[in-house]
PDB file of C-alpha atoms in Angstrom:
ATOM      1  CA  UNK D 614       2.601  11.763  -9.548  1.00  0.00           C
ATOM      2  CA  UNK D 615       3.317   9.633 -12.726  1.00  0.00           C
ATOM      3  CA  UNK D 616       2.285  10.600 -15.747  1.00  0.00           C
ATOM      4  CA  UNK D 617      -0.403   7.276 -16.384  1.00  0.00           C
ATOM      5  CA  UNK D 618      -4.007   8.018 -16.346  1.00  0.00           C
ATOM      6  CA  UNK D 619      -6.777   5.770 -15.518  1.00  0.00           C
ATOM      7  CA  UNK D 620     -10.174   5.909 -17.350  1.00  0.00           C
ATOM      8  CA  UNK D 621     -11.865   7.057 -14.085  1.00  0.00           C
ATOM      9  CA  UNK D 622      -9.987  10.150 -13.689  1.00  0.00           C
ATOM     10  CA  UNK D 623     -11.798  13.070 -15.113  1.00  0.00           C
ATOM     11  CA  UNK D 624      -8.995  15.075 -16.457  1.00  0.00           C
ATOM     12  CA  UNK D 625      -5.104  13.488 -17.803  1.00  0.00           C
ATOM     13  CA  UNK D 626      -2.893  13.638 -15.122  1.00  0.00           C
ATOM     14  CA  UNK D 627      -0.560  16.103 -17.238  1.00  0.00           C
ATOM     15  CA  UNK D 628      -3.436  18.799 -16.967  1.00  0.00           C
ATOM     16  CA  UNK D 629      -3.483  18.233 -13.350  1.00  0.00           C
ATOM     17  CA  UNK D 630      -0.018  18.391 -13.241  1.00  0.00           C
ATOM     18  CA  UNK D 631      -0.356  21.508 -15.700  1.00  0.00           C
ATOM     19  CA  UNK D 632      -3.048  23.175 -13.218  1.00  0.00           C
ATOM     20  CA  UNK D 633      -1.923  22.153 -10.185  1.00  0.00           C
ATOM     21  CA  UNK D 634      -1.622  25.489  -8.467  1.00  0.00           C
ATOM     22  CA  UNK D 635      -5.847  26.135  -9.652  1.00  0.00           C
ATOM     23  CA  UNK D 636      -6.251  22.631  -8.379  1.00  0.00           C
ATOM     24  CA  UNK D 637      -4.162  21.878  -5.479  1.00  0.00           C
ATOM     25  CA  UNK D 638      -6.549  23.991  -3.178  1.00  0.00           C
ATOM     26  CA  UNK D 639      -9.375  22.116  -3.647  1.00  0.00           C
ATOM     27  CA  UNK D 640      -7.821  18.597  -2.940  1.00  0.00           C
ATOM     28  CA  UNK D 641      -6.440  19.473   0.070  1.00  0.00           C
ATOM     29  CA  UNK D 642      -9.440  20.538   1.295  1.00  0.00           C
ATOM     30  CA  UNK D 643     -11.077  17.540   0.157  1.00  0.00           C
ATOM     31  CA  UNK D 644      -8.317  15.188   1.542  1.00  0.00           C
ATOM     32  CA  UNK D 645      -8.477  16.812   4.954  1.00  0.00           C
ATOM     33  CA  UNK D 646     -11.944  16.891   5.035  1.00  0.00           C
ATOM     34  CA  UNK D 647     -11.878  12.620   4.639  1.00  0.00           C
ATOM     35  CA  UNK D 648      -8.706  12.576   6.911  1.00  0.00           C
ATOM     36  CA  UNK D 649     -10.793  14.960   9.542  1.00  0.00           C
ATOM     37  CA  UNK D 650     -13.908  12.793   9.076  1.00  0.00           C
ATOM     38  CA  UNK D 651     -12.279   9.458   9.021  1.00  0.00           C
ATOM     39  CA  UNK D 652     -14.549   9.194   5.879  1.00  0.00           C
ATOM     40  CA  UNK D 653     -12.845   7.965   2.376  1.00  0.00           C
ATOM     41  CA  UNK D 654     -15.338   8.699  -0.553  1.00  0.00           C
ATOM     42  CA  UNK D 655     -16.994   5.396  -2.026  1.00  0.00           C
ATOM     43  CA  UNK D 656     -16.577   7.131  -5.311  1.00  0.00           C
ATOM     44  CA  UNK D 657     -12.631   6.993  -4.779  1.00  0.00           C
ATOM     45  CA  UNK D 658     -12.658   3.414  -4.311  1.00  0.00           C
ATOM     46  CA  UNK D 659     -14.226   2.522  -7.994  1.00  0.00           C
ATOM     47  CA  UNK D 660     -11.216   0.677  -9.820  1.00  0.00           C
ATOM     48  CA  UNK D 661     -11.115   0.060 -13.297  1.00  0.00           C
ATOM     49  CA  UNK D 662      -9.762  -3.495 -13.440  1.00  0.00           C
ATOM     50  CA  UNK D 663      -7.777  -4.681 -16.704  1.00  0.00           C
ATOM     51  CA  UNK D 664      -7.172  -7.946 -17.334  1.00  0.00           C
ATOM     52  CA  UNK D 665      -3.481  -9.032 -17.815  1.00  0.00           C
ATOM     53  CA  UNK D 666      -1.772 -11.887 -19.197  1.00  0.00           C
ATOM     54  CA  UNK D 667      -0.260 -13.485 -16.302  1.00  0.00           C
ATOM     55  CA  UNK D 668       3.195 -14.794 -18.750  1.00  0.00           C
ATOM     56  CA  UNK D 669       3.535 -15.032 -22.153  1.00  0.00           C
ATOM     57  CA  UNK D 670       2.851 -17.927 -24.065  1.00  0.00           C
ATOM     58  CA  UNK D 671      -0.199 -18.799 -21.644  1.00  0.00           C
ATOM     59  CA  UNK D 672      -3.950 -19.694 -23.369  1.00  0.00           C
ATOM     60  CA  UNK D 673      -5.284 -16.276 -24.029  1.00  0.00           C
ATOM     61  CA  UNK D 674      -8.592 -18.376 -23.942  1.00  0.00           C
ATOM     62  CA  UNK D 675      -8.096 -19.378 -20.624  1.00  0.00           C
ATOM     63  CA  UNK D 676      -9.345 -17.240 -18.053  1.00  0.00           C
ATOM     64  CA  UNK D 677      -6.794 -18.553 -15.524  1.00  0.00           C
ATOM     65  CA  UNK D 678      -4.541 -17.322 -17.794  1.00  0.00           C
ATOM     66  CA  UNK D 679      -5.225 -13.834 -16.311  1.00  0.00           C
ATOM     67  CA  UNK D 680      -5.132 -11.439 -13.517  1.00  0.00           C
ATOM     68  CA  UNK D 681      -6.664  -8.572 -12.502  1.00  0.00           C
ATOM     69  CA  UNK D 682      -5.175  -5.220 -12.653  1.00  0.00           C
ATOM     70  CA  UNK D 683      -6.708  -2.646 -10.390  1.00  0.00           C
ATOM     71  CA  UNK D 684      -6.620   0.940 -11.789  1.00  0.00           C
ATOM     72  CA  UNK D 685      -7.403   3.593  -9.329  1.00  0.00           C
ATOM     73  CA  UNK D 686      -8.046   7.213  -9.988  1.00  0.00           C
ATOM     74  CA  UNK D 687      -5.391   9.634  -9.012  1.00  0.00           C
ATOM     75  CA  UNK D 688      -7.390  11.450  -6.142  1.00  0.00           C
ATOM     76  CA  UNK D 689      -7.037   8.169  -4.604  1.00  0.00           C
ATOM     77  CA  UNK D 690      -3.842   7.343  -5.033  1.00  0.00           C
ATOM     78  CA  UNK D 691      -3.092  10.984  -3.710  1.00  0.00           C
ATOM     79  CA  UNK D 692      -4.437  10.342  -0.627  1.00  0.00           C
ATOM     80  CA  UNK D 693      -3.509   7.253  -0.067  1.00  0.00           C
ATOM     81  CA  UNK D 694       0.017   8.170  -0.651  1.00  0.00           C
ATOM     82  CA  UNK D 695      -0.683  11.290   2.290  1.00  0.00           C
ATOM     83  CA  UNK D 696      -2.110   8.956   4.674  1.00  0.00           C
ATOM     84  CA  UNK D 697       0.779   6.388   4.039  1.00  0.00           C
ATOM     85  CA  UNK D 698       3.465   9.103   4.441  1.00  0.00           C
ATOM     86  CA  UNK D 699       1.335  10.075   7.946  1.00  0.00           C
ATOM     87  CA  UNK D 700       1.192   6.617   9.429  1.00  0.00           C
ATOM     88  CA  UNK D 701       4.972   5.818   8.274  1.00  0.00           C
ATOM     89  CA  UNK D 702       6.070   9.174  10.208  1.00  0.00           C
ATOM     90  CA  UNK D 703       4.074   7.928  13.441  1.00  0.00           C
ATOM     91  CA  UNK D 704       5.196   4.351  13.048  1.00  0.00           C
ATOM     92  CA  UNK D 705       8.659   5.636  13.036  1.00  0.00           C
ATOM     93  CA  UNK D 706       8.836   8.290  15.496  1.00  0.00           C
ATOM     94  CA  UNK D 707       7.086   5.751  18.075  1.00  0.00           C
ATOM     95  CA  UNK D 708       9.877   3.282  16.923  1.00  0.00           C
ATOM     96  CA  UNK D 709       6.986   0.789  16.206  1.00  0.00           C
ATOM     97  CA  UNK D 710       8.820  -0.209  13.300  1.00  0.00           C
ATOM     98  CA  UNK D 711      10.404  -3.342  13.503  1.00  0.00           C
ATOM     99  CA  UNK D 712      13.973  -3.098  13.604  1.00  0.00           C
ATOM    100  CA  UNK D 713      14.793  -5.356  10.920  1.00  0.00           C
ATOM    101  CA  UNK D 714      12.188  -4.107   8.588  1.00  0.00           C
ATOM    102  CA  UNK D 715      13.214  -2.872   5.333  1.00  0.00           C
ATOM    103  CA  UNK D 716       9.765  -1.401   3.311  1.00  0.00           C
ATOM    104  CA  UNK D 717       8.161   1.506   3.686  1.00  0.00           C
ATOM    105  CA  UNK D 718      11.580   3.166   5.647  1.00  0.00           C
ATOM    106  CA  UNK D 719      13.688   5.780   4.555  1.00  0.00           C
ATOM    107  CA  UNK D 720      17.733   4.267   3.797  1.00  0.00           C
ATOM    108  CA  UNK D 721      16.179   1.054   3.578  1.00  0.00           C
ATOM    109  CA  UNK D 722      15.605  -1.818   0.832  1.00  0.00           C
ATOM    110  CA  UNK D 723      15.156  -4.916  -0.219  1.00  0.00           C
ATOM    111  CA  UNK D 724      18.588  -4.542  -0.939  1.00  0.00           C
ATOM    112  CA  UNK D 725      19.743  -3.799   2.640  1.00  0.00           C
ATOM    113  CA  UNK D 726      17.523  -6.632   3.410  1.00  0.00           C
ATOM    114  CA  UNK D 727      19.533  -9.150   1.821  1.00  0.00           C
ATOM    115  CA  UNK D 728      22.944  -7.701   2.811  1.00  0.00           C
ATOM    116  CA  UNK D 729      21.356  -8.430   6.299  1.00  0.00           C
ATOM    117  CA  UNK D 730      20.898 -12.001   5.422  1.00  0.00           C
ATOM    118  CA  UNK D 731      23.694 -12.845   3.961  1.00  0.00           C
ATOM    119  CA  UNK D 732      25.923 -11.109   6.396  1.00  0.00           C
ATOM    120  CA  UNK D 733      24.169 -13.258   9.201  1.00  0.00           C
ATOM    121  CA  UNK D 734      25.048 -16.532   7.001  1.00  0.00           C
ATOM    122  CA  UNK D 735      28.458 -15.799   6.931  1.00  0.00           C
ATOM    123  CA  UNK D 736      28.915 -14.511  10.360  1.00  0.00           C
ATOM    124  CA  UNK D 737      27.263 -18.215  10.894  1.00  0.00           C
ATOM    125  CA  UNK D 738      29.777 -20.169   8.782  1.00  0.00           C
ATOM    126  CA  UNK D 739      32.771 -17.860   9.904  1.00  0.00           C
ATOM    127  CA  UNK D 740      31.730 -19.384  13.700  1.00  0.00           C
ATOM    128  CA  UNK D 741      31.662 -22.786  12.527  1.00  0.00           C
ATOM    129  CA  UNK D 742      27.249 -23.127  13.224  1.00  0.00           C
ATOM    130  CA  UNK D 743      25.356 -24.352  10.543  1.00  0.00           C
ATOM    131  CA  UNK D 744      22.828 -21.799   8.580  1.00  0.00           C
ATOM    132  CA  UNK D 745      20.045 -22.670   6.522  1.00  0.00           C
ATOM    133  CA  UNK D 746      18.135 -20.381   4.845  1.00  0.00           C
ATOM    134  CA  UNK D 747      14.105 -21.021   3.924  1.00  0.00           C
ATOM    135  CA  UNK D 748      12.457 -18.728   1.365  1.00  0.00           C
ATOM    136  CA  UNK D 749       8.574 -17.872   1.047  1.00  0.00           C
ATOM    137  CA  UNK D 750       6.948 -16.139  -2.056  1.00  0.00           C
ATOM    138  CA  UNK D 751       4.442 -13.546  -0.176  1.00  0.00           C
ATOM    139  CA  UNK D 752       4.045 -11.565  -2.881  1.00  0.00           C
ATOM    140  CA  UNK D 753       0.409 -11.856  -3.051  1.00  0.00           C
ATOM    141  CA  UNK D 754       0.004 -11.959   1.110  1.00  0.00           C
ATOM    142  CA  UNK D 755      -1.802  -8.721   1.438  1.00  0.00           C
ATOM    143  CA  UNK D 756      -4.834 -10.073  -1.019  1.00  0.00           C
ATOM    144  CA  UNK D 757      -5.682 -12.808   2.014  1.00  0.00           C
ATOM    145  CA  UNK D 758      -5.626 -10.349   5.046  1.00  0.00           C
ATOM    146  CA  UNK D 759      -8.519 -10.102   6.416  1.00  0.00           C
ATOM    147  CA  UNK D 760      -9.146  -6.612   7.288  1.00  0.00           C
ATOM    148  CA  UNK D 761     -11.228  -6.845  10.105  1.00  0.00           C
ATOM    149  CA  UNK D 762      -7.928  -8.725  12.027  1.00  0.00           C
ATOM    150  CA  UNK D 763      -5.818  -5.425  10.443  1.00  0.00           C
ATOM    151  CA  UNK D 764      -8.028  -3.426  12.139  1.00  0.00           C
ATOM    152  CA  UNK D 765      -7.563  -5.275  15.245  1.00  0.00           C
ATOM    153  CA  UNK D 766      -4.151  -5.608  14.946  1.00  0.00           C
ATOM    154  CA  UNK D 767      -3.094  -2.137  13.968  1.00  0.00           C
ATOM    155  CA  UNK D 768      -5.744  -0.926  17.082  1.00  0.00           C
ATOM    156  CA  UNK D 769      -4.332  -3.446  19.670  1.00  0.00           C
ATOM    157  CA  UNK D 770      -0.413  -3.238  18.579  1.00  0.00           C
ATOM    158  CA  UNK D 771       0.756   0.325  16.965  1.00  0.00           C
ATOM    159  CA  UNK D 772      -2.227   2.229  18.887  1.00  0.00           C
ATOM    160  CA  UNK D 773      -3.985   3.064  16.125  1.00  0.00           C
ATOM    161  CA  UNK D 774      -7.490   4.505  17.286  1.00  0.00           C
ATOM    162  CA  UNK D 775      -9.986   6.954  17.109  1.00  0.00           C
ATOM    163  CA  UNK D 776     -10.427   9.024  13.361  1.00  0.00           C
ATOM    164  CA  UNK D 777      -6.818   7.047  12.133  1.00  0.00           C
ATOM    165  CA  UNK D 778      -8.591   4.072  12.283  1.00  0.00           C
ATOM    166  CA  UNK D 779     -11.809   4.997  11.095  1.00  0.00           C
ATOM    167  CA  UNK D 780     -10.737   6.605   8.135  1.00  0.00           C
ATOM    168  CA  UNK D 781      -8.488   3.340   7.934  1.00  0.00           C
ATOM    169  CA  UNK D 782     -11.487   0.940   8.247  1.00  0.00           C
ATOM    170  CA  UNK D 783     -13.537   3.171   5.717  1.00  0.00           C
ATOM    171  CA  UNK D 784     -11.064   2.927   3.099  1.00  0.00           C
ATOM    172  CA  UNK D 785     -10.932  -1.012   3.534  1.00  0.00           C
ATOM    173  CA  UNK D 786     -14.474  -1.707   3.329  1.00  0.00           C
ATOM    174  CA  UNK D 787     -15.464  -2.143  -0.309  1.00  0.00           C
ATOM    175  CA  UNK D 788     -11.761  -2.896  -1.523  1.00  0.00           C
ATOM    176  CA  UNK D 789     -12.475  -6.478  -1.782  1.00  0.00           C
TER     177      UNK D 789
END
């Protein structure tokens, strides 16, 4: 847990930090009660958005010149970071990952990623075969998912069902 605060978390996160053997008891009940009732508080999903100057030097007049910065309260975050850490371990342990993937898996990066590509380039060369290489910016790709397809997709593809995807579909719905 970082040490930032939003303005919709009740206390500083360094008191929770602080407290966090008073406190600890009573999220984990209330995260296991929304993981149990594939249920995530509408009250968790409130962001406090902040406008940000996309790049210096842009019209600060301009409202294009911005973007939105979501702030979310730490309970949130919390849990999202337990469910995450739950759905990576079953991902994994299913080998539903795929095999070339490099976020979201332990002893791999972006890093390995590229030593991936460029070792394939130069295996390419070494043999003589011609390699191009074609780069896309999907930096912002998750914004244009629509969840419903998610939904559908993570159902129909990695088996997720029942309460996983409930709780899954209830945190979506609102996050727009």
């Amino acid at each position: 847990m970082s040490g930032k605060t939003c303005a919709l978390d009740p206390l500083p996160t360094t008191h929770l930090k602080a407290d966090v053997g008073v406190i600890a008891p009573f999220l984990t009940s209330l995260f296991n009660k929304s993981l149990l009732s594939g249920f995530v508080p509408n009250a968790f999903k409130i962001a406090y958005i902040t406008p940000l100057v996309k790049k210096s030097g842009m019209d600060t007049v301009d409202v294009r010149s911005y973007r939105p910065i979501s702030n979310l309260s730490v309970t949130l975050k919390l849990l999202e970071r337990i469910a995450a850490k739950q759905l990576t371990a079953y991902l994994a342990k299913s080998a539903l990952l795929p095999w070339f993937q490099s976020a979201y898996r332990t002893g791999h990066s972006s890093e390995t990623a590229v030593l991936k590509v460029l070792s394939d380039i130069l295996l390419g060369i070494d043999t003589g075969d011609l390699s191009a290489l074609v780069l896309l910016d999907l930096s912002a790709a998750f914004d244009m998912v629509h969840h419903h397809i998610l939904l559908q997709r993570l159902e129909h593809s990695y088996g997720i069902t029942g309460l996983v995807r409930q709780w899954l579909q209830s945190y979506l719905v609102g996050l727009r």
